[in-house]
PDB file of C-alpha atoms in Angstrom:
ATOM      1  CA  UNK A   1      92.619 103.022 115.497  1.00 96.00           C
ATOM      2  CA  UNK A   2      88.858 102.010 114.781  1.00 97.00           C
ATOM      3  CA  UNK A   3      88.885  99.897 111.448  1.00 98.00           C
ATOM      4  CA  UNK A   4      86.165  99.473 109.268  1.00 97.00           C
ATOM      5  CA  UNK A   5      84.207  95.757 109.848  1.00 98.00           C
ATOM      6  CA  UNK A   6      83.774  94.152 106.669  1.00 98.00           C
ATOM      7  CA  UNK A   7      79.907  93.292 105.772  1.00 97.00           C
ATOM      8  CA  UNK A   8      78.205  89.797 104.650  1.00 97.00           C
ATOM      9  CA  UNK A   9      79.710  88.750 101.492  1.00 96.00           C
ATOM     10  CA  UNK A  10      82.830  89.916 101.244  1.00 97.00           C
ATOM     11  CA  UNK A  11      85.316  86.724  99.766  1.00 98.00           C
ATOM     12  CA  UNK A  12      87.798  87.649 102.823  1.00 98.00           C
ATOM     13  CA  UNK A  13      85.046  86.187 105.504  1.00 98.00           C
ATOM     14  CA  UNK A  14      85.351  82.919 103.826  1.00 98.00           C
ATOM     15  CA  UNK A  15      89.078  82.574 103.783  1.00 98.00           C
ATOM     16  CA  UNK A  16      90.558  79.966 106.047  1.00 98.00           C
ATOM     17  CA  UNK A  17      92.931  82.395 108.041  1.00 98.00           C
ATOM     18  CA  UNK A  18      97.103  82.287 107.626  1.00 98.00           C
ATOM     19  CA  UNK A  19      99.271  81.218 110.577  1.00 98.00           C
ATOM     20  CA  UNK A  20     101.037  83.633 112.297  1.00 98.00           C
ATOM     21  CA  UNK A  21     104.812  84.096 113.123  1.00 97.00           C
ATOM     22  CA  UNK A  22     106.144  86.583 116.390  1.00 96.00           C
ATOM     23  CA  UNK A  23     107.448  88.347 113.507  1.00 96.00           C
ATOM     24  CA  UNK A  24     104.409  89.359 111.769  1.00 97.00           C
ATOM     25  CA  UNK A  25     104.538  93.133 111.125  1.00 96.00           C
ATOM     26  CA  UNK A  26     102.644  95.552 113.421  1.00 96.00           C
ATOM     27  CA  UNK A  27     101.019  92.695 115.096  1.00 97.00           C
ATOM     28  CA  UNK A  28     100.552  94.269 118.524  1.00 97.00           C
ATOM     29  CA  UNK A  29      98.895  97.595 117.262  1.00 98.00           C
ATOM     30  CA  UNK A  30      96.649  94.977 115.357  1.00 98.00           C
ATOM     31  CA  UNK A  31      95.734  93.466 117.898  1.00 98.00           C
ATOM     32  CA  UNK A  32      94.541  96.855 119.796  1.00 98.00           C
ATOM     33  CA  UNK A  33      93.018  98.156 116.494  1.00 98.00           C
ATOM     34  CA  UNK A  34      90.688  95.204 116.568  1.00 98.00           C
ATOM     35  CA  UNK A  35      90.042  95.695 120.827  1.00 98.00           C
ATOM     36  CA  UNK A  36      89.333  98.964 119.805  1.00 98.00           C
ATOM     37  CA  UNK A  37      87.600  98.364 117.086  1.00 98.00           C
ATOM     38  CA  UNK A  38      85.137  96.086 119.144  1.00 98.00           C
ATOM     39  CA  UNK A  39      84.669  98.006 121.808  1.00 98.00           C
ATOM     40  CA  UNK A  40      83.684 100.858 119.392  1.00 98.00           C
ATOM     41  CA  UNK A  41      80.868  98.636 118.110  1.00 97.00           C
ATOM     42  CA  UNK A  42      79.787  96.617 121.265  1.00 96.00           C
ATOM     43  CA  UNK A  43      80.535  93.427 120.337  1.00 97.00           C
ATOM     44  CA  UNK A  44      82.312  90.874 122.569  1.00 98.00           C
ATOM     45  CA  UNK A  45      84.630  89.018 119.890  1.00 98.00           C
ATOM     46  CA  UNK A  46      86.366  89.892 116.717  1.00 98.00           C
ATOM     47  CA  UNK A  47      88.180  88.176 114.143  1.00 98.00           C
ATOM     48  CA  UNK A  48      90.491  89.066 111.555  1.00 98.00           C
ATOM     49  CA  UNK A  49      88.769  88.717 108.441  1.00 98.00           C
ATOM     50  CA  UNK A  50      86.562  90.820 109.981  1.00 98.00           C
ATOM     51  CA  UNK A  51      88.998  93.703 109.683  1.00 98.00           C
ATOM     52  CA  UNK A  52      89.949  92.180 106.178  1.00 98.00           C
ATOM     53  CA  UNK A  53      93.205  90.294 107.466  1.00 98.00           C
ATOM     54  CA  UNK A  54      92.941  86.509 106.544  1.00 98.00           C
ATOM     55  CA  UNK A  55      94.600  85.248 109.677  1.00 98.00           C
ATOM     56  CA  UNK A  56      94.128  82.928 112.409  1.00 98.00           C
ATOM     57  CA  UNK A  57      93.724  86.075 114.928  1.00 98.00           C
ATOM     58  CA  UNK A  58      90.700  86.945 117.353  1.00 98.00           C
ATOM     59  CA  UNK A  59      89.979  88.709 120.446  1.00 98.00           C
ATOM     60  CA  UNK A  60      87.786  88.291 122.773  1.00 98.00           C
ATOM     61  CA  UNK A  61      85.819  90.331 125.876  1.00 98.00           C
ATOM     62  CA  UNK A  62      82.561  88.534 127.279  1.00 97.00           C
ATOM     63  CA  UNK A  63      82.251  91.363 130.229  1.00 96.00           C
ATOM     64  CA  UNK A  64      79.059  92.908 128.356  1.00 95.00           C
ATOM     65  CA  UNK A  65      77.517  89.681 129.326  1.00 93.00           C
ATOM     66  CA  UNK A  66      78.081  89.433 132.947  1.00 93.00           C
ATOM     67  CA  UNK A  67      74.967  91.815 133.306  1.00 90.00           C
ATOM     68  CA  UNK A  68      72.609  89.321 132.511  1.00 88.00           C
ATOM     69  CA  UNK A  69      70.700  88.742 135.463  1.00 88.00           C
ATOM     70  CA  UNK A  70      69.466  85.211 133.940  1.00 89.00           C
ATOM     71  CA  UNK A  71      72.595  83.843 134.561  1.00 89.00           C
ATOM     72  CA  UNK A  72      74.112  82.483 138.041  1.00 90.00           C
ATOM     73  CA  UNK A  73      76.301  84.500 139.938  1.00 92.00           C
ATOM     74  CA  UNK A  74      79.692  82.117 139.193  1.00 91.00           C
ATOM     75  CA  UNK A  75      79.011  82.509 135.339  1.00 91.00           C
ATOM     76  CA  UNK A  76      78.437  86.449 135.719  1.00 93.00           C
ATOM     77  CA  UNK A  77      81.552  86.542 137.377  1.00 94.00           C
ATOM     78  CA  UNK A  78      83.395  84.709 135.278  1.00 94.00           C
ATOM     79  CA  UNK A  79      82.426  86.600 132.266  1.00 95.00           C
ATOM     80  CA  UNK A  80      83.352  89.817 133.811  1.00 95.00           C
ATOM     81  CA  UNK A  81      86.563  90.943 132.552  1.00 91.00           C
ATOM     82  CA  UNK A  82      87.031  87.641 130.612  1.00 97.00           C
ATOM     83  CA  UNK A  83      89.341  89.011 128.108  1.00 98.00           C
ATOM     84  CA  UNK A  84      91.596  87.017 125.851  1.00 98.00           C
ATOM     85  CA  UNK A  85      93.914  87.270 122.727  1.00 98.00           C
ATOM     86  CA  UNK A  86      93.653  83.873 120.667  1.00 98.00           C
ATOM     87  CA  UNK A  87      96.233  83.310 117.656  1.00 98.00           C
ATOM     88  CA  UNK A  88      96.492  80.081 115.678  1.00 98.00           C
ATOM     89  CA  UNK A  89      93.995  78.841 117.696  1.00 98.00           C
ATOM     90  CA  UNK A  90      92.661  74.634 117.006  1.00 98.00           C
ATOM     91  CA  UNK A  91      89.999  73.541 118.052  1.00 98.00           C
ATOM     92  CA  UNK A  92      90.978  70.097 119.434  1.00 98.00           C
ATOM     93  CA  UNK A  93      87.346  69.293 121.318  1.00 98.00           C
ATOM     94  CA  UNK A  94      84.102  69.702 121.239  1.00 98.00           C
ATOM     95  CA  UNK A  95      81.381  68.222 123.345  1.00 98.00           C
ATOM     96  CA  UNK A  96      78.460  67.947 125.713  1.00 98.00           C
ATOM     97  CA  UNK A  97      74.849  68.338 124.236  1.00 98.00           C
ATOM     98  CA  UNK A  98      74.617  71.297 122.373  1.00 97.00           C
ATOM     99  CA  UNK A  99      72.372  73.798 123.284  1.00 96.00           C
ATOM    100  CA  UNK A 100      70.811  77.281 121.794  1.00 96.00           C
ATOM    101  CA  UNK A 101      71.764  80.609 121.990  1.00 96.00           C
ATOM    102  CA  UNK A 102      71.127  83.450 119.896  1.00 96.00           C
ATOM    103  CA  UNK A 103      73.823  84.682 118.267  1.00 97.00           C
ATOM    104  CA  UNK A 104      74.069  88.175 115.985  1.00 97.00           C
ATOM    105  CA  UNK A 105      77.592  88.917 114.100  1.00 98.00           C
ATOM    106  CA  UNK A 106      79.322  92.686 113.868  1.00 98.00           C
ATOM    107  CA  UNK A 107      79.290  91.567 109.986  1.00 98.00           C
ATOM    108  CA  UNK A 108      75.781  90.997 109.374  1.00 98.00           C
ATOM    109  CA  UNK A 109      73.814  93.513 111.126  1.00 97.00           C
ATOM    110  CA  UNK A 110      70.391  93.451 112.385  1.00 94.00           C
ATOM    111  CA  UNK A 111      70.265  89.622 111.944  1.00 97.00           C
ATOM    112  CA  UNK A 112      70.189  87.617 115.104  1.00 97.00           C
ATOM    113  CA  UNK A 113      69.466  83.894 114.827  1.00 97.00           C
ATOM    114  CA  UNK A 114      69.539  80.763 117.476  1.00 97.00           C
ATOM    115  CA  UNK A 115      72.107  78.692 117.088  1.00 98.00           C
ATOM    116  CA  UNK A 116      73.436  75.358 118.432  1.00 97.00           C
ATOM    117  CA  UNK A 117      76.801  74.431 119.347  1.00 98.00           C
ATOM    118  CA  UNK A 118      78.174  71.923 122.452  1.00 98.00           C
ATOM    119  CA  UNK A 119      78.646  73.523 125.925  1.00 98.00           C
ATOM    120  CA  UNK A 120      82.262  72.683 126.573  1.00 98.00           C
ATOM    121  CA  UNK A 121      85.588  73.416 124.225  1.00 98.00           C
ATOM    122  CA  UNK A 122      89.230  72.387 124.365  1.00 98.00           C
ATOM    123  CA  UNK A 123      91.161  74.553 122.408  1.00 98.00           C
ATOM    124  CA  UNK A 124      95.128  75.278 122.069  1.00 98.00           C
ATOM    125  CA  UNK A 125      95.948  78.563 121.088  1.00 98.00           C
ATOM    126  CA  UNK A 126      98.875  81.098 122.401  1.00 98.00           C
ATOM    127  CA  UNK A 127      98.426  84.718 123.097  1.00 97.00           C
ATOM    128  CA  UNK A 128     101.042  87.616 122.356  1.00 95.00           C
ATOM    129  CA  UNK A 129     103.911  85.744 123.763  1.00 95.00           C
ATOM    130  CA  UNK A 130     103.497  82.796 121.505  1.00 97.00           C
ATOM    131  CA  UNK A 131     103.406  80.336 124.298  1.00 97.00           C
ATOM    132  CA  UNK A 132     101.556  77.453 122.926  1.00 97.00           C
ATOM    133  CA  UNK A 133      98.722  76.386 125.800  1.00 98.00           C
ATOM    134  CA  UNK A 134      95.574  74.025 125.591  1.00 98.00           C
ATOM    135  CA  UNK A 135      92.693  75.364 127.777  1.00 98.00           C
ATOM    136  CA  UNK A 136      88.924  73.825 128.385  1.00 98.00           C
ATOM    137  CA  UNK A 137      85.799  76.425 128.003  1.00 98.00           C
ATOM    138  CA  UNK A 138      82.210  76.099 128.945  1.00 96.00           C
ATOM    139  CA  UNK A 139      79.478  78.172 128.832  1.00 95.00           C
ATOM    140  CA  UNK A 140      78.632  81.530 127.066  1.00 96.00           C
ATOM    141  CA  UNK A 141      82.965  81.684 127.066  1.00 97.00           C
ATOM    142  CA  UNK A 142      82.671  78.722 125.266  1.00 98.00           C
ATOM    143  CA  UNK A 143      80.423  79.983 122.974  1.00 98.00           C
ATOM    144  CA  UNK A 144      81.997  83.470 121.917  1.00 98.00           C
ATOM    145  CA  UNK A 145      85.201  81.354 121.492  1.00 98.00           C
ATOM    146  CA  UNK A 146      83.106  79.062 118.971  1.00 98.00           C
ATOM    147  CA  UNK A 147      81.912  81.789 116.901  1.00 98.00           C
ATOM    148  CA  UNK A 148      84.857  83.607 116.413  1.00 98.00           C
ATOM    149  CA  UNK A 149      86.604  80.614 115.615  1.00 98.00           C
ATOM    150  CA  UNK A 150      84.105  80.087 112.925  1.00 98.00           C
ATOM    151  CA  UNK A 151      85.336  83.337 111.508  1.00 98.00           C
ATOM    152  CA  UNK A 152      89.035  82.202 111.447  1.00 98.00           C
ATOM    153  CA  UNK A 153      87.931  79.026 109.579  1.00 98.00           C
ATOM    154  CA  UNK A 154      85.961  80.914 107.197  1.00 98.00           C
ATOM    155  CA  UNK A 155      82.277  79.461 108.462  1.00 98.00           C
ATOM    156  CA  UNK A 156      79.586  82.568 109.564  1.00 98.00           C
ATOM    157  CA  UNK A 157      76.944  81.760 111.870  1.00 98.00           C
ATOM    158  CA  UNK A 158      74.114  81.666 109.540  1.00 97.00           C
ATOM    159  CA  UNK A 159      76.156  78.647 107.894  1.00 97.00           C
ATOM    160  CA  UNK A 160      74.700  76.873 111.107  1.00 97.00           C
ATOM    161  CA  UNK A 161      71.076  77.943 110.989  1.00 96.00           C
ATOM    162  CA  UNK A 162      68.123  76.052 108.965  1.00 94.00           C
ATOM    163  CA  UNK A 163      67.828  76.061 105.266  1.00 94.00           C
ATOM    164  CA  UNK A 164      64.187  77.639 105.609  1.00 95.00           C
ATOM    165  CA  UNK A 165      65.754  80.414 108.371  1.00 95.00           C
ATOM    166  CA  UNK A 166      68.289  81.030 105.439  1.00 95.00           C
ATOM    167  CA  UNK A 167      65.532  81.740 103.257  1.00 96.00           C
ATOM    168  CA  UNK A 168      63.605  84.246 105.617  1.00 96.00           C
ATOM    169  CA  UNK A 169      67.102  85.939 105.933  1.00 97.00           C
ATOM    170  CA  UNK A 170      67.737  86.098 102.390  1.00 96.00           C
ATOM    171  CA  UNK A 171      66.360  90.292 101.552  1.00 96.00           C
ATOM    172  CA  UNK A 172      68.395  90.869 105.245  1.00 96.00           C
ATOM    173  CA  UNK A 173      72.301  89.475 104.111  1.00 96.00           C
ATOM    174  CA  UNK A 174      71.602  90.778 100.216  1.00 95.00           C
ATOM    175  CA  UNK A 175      70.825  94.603 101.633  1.00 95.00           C
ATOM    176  CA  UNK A 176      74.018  94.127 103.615  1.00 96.00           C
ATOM    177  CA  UNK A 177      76.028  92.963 100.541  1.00 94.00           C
ATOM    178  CA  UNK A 178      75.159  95.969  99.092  1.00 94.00           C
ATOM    179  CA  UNK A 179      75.274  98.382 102.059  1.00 94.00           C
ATOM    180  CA  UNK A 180      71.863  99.121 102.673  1.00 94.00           C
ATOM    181  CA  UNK A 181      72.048  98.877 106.430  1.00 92.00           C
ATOM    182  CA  UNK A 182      72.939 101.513 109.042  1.00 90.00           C
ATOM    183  CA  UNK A 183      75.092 101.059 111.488  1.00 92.00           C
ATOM    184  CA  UNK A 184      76.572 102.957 114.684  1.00 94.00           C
ATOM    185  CA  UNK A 185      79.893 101.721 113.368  1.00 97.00           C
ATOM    186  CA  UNK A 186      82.389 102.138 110.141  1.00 96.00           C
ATOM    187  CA  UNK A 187      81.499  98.733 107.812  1.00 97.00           C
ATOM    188  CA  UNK A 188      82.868  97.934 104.578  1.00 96.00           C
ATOM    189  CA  UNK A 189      80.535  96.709 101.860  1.00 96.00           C
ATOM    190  CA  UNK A 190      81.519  94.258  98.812  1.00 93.00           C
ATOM    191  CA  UNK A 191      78.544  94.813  96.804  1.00 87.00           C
ATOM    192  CA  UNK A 192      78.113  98.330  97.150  1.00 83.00           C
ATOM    193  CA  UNK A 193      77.998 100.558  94.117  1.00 69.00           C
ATOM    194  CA  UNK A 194      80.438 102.785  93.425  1.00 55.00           C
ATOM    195  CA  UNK A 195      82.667 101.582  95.979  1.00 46.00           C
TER     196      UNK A 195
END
């Protein structure tokens, strides 16, 4: 089922996401709600409070990116059908000098802004079957991990972008918070009237 993604401003986006137990309810169809969900938008990560569920849940499919031809042939490959189910992920390392990428976020629409985070992650997290594991990322994989991480930690990309950015931004994230923005896909708006 394709959920609505909440918009910039909504309280849920800055909650620090709940852990989860096997036995959370409906957990799996979650789960493919939100790959759907994604897919239905184009995006290549989404996070729970981006679906309104304040929990330490993401998904992940970087395959839209192995058709850039500005990357080498080993990272196109690697990002093709790189597709991954993190819950109650930590971030346990991150390093390397960081470098810039422009990011955009299914929540904020029509804002894309470069920013800079380190090249190479170490990260424990299990998938469905609960099995605790600790893997090392690099690279745009890396990256997508970051960011969606973020989400589960309640931080939004343009939390890492200049002050003076921020304030070109500003009309952008306030027309979002109140729904002025079209999108292909469903969104939710806090500040819209009559909601």
């Amino acid at each position: 089922m394709i959920l609505p993604i909440i918009g910039y401003g909504d309280p849920v986006l800055r909650k620090v996401g709940a852990v989860l137990s096997p036995e959370h309810p409906n957990l799996n169809e979650t789960i493919a709600n939100m790959y759907e969900t994604m897919y239905n938008a184009y995006g290549v990560g989404l996070a729970a409070p981006q679906v309104g569920l304040a929990l330490r849940l993401f998904v992940i499919d970087t395959t839209p990116f192995s058709d850039d031809d500005e990357l080498e042939d080993a990272e196109q490959k690697e990002l093709k059908g790189f597709k991954r189910t993190f819950i109650n992920a930590k971030m346990i390392k991150e390093e390397g000098e960081e470098w810039s990428f422009n990011e955009g976020c299914l929540s904020i629409p029509d804002v894309r802004e470069d920013v800079y985070r380190n090249p190479t992650i170490t990260i424990e997290y299990c998938e469905e079957d609960f099995v605790m594991k600790t893997e090392i990322f690099d690279g745009l994989i890396a990256r997508v991990i970051q960011h969606e991480y973020d989400h589960i930690e309640g931080i939004l990309f343009t939390d890492k972008i200049s002050s003076l950015k921020k304030r070109l931004i500003q009309k952008k994230l306030k027309n979002i918070l109140e729904g002025k923005t079209f999108q292909e896909y469903r969104m939710k708006f806090f500040g819209k009237k009559g909601r």
